[in-house]
Each structure stands twice: as C-alpha cells, then as structure tokens.
GROMACS .gro file of C-alpha atoms in nm:
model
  322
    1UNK     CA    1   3.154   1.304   0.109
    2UNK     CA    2   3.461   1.435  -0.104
    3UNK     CA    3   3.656   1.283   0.181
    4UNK     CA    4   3.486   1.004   0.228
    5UNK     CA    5   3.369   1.058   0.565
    6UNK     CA    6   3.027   0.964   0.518
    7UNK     CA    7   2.926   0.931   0.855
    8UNK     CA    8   3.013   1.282   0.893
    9UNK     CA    9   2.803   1.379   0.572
   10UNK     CA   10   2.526   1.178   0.718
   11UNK     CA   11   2.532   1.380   1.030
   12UNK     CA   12   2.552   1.766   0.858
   13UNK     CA   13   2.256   1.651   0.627
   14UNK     CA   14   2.044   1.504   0.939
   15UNK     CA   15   2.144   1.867   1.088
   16UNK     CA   16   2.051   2.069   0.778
   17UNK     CA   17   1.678   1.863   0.738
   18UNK     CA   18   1.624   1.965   1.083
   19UNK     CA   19   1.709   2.298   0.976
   20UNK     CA   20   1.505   2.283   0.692
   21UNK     CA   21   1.207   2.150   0.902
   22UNK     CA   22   1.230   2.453   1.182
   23UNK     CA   23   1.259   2.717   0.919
   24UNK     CA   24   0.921   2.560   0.728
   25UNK     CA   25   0.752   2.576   1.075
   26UNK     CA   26   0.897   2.942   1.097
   27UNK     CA   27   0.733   3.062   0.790
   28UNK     CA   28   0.405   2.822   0.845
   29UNK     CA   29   0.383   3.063   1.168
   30UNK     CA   30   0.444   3.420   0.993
   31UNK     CA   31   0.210   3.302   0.704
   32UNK     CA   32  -0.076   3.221   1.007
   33UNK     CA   33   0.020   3.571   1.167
   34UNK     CA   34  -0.032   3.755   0.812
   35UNK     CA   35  -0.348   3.565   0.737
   36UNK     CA   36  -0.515   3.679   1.107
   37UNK     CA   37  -0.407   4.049   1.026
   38UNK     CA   38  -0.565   4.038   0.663
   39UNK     CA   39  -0.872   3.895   0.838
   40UNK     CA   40  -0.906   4.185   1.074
   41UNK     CA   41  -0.788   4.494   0.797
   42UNK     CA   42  -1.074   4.314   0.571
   43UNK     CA   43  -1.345   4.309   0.847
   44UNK     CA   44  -1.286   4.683   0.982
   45UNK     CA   45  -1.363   4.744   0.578
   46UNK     CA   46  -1.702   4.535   0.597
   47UNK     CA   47  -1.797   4.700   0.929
   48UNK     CA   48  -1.764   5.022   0.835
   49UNK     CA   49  -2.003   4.995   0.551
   50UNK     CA   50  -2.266   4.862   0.854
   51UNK     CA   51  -2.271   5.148   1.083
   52UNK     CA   52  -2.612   5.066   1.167
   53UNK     CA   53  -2.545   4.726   1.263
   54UNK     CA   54  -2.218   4.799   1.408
   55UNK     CA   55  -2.303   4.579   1.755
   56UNK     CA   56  -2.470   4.292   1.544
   57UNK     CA   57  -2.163   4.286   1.319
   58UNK     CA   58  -1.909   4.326   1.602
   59UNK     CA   59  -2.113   4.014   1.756
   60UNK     CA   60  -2.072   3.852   1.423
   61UNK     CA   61  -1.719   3.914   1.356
   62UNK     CA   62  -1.599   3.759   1.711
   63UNK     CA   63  -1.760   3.504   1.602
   64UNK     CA   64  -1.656   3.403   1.268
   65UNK     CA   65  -1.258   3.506   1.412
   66UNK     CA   66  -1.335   3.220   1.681
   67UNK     CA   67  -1.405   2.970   1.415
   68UNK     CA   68  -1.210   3.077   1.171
   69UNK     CA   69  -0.891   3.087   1.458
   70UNK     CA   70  -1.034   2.718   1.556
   71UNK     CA   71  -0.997   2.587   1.158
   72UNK     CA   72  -0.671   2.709   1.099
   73UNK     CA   73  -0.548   2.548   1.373
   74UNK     CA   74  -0.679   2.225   1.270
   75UNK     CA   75  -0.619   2.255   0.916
   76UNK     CA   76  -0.256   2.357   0.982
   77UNK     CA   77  -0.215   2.082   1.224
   78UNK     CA   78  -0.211   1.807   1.001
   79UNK     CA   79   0.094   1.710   0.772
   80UNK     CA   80  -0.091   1.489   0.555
   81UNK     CA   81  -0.248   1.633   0.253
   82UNK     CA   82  -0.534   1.400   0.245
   83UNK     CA   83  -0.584   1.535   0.599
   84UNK     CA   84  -0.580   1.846   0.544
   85UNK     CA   85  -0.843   1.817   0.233
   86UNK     CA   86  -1.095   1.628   0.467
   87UNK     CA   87  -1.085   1.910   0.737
   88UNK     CA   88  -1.160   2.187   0.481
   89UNK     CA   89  -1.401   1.957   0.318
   90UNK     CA   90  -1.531   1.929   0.651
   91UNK     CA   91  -1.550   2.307   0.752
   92UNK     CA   92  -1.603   2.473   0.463
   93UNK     CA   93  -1.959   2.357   0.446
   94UNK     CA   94  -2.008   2.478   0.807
   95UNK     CA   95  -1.992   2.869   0.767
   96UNK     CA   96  -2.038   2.886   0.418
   97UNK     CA   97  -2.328   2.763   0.138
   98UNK     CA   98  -2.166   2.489   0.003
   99UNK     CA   99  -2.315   2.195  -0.230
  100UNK     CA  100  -1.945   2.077  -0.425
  101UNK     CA  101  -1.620   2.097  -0.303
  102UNK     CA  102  -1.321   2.155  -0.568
  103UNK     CA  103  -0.997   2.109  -0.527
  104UNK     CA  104  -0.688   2.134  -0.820
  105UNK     CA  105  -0.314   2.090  -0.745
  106UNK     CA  106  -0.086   2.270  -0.985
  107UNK     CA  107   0.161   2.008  -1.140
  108UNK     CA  108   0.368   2.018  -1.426
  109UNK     CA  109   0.191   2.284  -1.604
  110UNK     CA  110  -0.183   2.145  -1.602
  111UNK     CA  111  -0.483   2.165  -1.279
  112UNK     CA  112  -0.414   1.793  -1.159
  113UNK     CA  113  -0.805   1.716  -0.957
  114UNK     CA  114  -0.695   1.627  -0.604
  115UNK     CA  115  -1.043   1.650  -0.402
  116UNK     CA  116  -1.393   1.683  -0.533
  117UNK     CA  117  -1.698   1.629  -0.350
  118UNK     CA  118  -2.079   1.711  -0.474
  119UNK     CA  119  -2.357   1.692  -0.169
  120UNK     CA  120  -2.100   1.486   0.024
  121UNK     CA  121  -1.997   1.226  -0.203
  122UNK     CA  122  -1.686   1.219  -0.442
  123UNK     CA  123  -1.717   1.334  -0.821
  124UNK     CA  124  -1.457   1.223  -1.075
  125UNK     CA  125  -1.239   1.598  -1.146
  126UNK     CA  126  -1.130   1.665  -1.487
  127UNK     CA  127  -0.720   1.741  -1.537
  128UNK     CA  128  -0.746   2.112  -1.681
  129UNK     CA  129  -0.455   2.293  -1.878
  130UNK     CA  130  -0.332   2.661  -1.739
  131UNK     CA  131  -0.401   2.794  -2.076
  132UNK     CA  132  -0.779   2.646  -2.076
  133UNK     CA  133  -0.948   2.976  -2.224
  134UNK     CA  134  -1.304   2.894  -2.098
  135UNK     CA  135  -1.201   2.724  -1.731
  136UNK     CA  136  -1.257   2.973  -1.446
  137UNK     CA  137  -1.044   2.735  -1.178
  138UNK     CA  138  -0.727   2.738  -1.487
  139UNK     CA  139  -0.796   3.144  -1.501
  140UNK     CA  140  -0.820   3.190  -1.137
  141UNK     CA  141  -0.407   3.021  -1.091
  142UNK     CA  142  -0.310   3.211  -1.409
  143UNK     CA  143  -0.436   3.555  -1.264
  144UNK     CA  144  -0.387   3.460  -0.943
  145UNK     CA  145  -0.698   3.673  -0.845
  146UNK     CA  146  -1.061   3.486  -0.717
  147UNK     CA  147  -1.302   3.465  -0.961
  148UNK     CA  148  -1.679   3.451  -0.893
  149UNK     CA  149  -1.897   3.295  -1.138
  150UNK     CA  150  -2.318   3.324  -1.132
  151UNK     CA  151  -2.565   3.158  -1.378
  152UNK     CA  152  -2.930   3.185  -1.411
  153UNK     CA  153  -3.140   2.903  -1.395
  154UNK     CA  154  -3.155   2.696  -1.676
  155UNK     CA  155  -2.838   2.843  -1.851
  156UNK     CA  156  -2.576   2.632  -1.981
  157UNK     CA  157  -2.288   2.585  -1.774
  158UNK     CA  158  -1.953   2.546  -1.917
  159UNK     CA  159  -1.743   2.294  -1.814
  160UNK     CA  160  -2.022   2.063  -1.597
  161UNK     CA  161  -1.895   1.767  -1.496
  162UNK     CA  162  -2.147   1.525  -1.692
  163UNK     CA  163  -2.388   1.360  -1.399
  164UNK     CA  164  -2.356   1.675  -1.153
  165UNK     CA  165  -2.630   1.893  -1.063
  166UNK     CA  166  -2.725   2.253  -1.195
  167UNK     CA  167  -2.521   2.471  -0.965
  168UNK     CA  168  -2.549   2.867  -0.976
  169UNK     CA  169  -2.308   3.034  -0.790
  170UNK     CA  170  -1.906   2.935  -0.782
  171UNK     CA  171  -1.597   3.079  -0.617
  172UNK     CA  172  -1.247   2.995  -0.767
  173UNK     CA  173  -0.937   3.106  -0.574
  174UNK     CA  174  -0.585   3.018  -0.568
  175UNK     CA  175  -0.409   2.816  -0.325
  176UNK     CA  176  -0.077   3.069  -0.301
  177UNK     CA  177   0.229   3.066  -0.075
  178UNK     CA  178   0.379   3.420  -0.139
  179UNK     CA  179   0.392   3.452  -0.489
  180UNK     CA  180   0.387   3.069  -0.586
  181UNK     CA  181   0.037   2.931  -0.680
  182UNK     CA  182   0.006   2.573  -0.535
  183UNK     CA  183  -0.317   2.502  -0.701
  184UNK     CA  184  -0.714   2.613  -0.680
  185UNK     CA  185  -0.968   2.574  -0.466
  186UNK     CA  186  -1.342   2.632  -0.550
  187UNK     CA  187  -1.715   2.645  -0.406
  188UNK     CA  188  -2.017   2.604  -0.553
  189UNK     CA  189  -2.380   2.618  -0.447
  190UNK     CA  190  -2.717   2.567  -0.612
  191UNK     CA  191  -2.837   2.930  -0.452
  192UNK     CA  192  -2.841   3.249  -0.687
  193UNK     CA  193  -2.569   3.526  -0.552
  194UNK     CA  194  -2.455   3.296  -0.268
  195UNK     CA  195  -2.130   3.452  -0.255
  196UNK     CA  196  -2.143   3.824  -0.094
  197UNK     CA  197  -1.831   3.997   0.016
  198UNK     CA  198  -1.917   3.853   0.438
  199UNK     CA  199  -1.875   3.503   0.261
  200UNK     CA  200  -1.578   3.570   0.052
  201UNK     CA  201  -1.349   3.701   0.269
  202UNK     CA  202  -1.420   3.407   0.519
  203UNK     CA  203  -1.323   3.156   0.192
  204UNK     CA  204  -1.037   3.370   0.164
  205UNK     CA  205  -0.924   3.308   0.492
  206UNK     CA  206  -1.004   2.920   0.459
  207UNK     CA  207  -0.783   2.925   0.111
  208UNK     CA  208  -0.458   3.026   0.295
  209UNK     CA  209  -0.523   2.790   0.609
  210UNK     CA  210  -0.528   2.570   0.340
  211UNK     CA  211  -0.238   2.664   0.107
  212UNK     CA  212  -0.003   2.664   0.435
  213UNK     CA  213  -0.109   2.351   0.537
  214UNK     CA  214  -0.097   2.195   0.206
  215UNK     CA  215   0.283   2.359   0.165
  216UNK     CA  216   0.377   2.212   0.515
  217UNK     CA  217   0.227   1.870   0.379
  218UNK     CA  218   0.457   1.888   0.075
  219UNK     CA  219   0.773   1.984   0.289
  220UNK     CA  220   0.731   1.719   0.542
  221UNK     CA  221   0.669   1.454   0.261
  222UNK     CA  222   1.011   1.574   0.101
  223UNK     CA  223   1.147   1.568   0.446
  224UNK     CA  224   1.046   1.204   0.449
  225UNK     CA  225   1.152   1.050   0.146
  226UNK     CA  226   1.531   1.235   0.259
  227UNK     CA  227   1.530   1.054   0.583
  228UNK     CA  228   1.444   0.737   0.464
  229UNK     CA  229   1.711   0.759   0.142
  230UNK     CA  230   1.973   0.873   0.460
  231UNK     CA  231   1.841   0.596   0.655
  232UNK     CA  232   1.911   0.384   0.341
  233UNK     CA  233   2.202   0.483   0.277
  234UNK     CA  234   2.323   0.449   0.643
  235UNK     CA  235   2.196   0.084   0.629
  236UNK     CA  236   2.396   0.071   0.329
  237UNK     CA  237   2.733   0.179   0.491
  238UNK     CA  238   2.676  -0.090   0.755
  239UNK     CA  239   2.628  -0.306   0.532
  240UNK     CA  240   2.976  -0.241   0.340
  241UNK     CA  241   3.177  -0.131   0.649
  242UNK     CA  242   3.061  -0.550   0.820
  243UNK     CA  243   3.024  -0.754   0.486
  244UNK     CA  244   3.239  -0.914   0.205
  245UNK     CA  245   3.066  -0.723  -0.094
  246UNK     CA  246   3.122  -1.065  -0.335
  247UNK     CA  247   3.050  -1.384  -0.048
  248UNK     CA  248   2.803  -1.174   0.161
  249UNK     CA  249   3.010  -1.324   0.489
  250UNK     CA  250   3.151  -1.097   0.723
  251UNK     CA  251   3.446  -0.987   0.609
  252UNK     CA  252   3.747  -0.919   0.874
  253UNK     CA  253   3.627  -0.621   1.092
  254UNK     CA  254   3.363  -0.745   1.209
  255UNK     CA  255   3.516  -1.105   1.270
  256UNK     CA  256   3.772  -0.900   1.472
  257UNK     CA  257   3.463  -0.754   1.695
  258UNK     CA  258   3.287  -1.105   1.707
  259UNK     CA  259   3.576  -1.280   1.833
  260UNK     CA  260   3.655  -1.034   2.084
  261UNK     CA  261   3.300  -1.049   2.196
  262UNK     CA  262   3.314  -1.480   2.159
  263UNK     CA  263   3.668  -1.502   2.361
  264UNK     CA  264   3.494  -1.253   2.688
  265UNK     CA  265   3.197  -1.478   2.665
  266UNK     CA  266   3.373  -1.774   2.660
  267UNK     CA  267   3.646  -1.653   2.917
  268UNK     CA  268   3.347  -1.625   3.150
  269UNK     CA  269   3.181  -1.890   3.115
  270UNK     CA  270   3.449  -2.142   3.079
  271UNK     CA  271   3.361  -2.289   2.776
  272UNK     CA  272   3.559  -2.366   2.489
  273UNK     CA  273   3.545  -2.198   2.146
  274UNK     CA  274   3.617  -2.332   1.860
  275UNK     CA  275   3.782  -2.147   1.477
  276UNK     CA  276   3.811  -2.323   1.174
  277UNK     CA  277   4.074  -2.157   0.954
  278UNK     CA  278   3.936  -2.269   0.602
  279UNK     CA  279   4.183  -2.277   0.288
  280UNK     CA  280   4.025  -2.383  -0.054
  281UNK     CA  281   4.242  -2.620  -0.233
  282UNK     CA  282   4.413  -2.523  -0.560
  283UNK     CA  283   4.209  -2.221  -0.609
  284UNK     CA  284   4.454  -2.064  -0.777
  285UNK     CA  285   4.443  -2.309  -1.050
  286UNK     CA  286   4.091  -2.202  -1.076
  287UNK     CA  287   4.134  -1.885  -1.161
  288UNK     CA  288   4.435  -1.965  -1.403
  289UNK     CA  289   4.220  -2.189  -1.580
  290UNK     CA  290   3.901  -2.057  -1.558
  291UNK     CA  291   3.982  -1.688  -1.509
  292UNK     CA  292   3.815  -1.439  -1.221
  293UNK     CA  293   3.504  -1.506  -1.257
  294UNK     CA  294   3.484  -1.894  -1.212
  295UNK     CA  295   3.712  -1.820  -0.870
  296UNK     CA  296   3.464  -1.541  -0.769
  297UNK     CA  297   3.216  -1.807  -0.830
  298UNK     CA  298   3.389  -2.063  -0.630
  299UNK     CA  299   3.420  -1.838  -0.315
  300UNK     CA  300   3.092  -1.759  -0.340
  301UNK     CA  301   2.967  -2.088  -0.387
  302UNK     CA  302   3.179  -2.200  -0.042
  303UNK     CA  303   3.104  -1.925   0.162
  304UNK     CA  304   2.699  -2.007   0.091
  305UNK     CA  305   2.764  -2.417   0.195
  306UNK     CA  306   2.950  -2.314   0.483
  307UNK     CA  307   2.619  -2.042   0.615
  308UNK     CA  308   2.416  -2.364   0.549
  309UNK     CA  309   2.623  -2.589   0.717
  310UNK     CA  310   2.656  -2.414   1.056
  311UNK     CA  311   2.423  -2.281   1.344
  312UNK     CA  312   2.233  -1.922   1.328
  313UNK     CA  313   2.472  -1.880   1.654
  314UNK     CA  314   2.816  -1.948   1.438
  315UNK     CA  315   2.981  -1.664   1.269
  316UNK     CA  316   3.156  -1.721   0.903
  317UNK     CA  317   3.398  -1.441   0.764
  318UNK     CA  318   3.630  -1.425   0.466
  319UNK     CA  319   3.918  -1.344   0.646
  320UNK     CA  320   4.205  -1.287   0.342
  321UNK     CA  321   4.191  -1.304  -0.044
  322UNK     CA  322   4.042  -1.693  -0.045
   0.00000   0.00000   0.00000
C-alpha cells in the first residue's frame, strides 16, 4: 500500500485470510483432539469407582463416546452461530435431563442472552453484569469453574426469569477457548440432584464442542466482513482505475481499451464507426467568471446529457481537461 501497489496489497491480504482461515481450522482440530482425550482420562476416573459394573459401564461408555464423537462433529460443522446453538439445543436434551436451555455470550464486560429455551420454546434472557454477586451463570465466567446449583421444592429461586417454571437442579459452565471465556452455557431441570458426575462430564464435553464451534463461527464471520471490505475495495479500484472521478464517464484508459476493442469489431465486420471529438465552448470563461466549481459543474452537467443522449451500446469518455 505504501507504494501504491494495491493490487499487490490486495493479493498478500487475500493470502494472509487464507492463512488465517487454515490456522483457525488447525487449532479447531487440536482443540477436538484435547477434548476426546479429556473425555477418556475423565471416564477411566468414573469407571474405576464401578468395579462392579465394570462391563455395564464399559458398554455405557462406548456408547456415550459414539454420540458424543457424532455431536461434535455436527456441532463443529457448522460456521453459523445460530447453527451451532440449534444443534446443542437439539442434543443436549437427548443424553441429558434437560427442561431450559441457557445460553450467555460474553461482550463488552456484561453476559449478553444469546439462546434460551424452556420445554422447547424461547424465554426472553436477562443481560447479566460479570460482577453480578448473586448470578451463578456471571460467577461461573468469572471463576471460570462449573457451578452446580440445587433447590428444594418450594424454595425461592434467585434470579427466575418471571413466567418460568420452578426448576431444581442447574449446571453453569463456561464456554472457554484456552484461557479466554467466550461466554456460559447452562442446564436446568425440574428433577432434584439431576446432575451426577456421569452427566457432568458428558455437559462438559458438549460445552467445548460448543465453545470451538462458536470460536470458528466468530472467525469465519470476521473472515467475512474482510473479504467483502477487500472485495469492496477492489470494486473500488476498478472503479477509479476506468472512471472520471468528477463526470462519472470513462475517463481515457479505458476509452483506449474500448476503441481498440470497437476498431477489431468493426475491422471485421466492415462496418463503420463513428467518434465525436466534443470541445465545450468558452469554458474557460466559465471558470474565470464563475470560478472551479461552476466549470466542474458544467462538465458534469455535459457529460450527464451526452449518457442520455446516446445508446446503452455507445461509449462516452472525458478524454483531456474539458
């Protein structure tokens, strides 16, 4: 760009989003490779407090790998956040007792609500600060630890959602990518204890399916809006390379092109062609008397009587100063 060869910048920065984009699928891949061997260090931990049941739970955990393998990859396959909210939404409920869906994004500071669902239909979230001393979803991304909260029936809940049903059990975690906290992510259900260590450590496995999708989301959208501000600006460069920034006519490149184009055609064919050379008279007097502007407003003024005038077939260019 310093050197104004911005075709040249256009082409390092196309090369350095693809970059970008193959190093995000990169660590999307080693965060999926981490999350399976978590999984497996976590369930030789839960077997080995079974030994009794040490076939059944083998059984089990084949299993819940199977599904849980089959969720990532369709959770991590999407690069749409709304996506990738629908497909947990949709899975969650599956292996796990699960009456409301909760979803925060971390923006700016504050718990922004970006999915919530009670008993399959959507529930209006609250926006909840980081500091909120009594909110376990604002605790959970400050600690950056899952919290598990139980009630008894008929005890006040804190922070109810006004219209939403008495729900006992709830399971806050945070949506993390390495160290950086993307947002929370919580279960609730209207069973007692719902939550033992079989069912958390499948939610845990969920949560970062879901943070790495969700991270993936967020890249690709950034990804987007660059292409589309290079395509812009590549649209733009046309655009100033062809045209006559004041009249909007081409300007003398790109007659030169035309009317090399315009003589082959014509050459073959054996037609005539035809160019008007077009001089407006006295114009300097119009800009001694009126000044710049009035002139730039006279060119203008011509070059849009002469687009109307001729056929969408007929080129007109600004070929020198007037």
């Amino acid at each position: 760009e310093r050197v104004d060869d911005l075709r040249k910048a256009l082409t390092y920065e196309r090369r350095r989003i693809e970059a970008l984009a193959r190093e995000s699928t990169c660590r999307a891949e080693q965060q999926v490779v981490a999350t399976q061997a978590r999984h497996e260090a976590l369930m030789a931990r839960v077997e080995a407090d079974h030994e009794r049941g040490l076939a059944e739970s083998e059984r089990r955990r084949q299993i819940v790998l199977a599904q849980l393998s089959m969720i990532g990859q369709e959770i991590t396959a999407s690069l749409d956040a709304v996506d990738v909210l629908s497909t947990v939404d949709r899975h969650v409920g599956v292996m796990l007792d699960v009456a409301a869906l909760s979803l925060w994004l971390l923006e700016d500071g504050v718990l922004r609500p970006a999915f919530f669902q009670e008993d399959g239909k959507p529930v209006q979230g609250r926006v909840i600060a980081l500091d909120h001393p009594q909110s376990s979803a604002a605790k959970a991304a400050r600690e950056n630890r899952e919290i598990l909260v139980e009630y008894a029936a008929g005890e006040v809940i804190r922070n109810q959602i006004p219209g939403t049903r008495e729900l006992l059990t709830g399971l806050f975690a945070p949506l993390t990518l390495g160290t950086r906290v993307l947002g929370v992510i919580s279960i609730q259900s209207a069973a007692p204890h719902a939550y033992g260590d079989h069912e958390r450590l499948i939610f845990r496995n969920i949560c970062a399916y879901s943070a790495i999708a969700l991270a993936n989301a967020s890249h690709y959208q950034l990804l987007s809006v660059s292409h589309k501000e290079l395509v812009a600006a590549q649209e733009e460069l046309e655009r100033l390379a062809n045209f006559d920034a004041l009249t909007g006519l081409c300007n003398r490149r790109l007659l030169d092109r035309t009317a090399k184009a315009e003589i082959g055609g014509a050459t073959r064919s054996g037609l005539p062609l035809y160019v008007l050379m077009i001089d407006i008279d006295h114009f300097k007097r119009v800009n001694d008397s009126y000044g710049h502007s009035a002139g730039d407003t006279a060119l203008k003024t011509i070059g849009m009587l002469l687009v109307e005038s001729l056929r969408p077939s007929d080129t007109v260019a600004r070929y020198g100063g007037e």
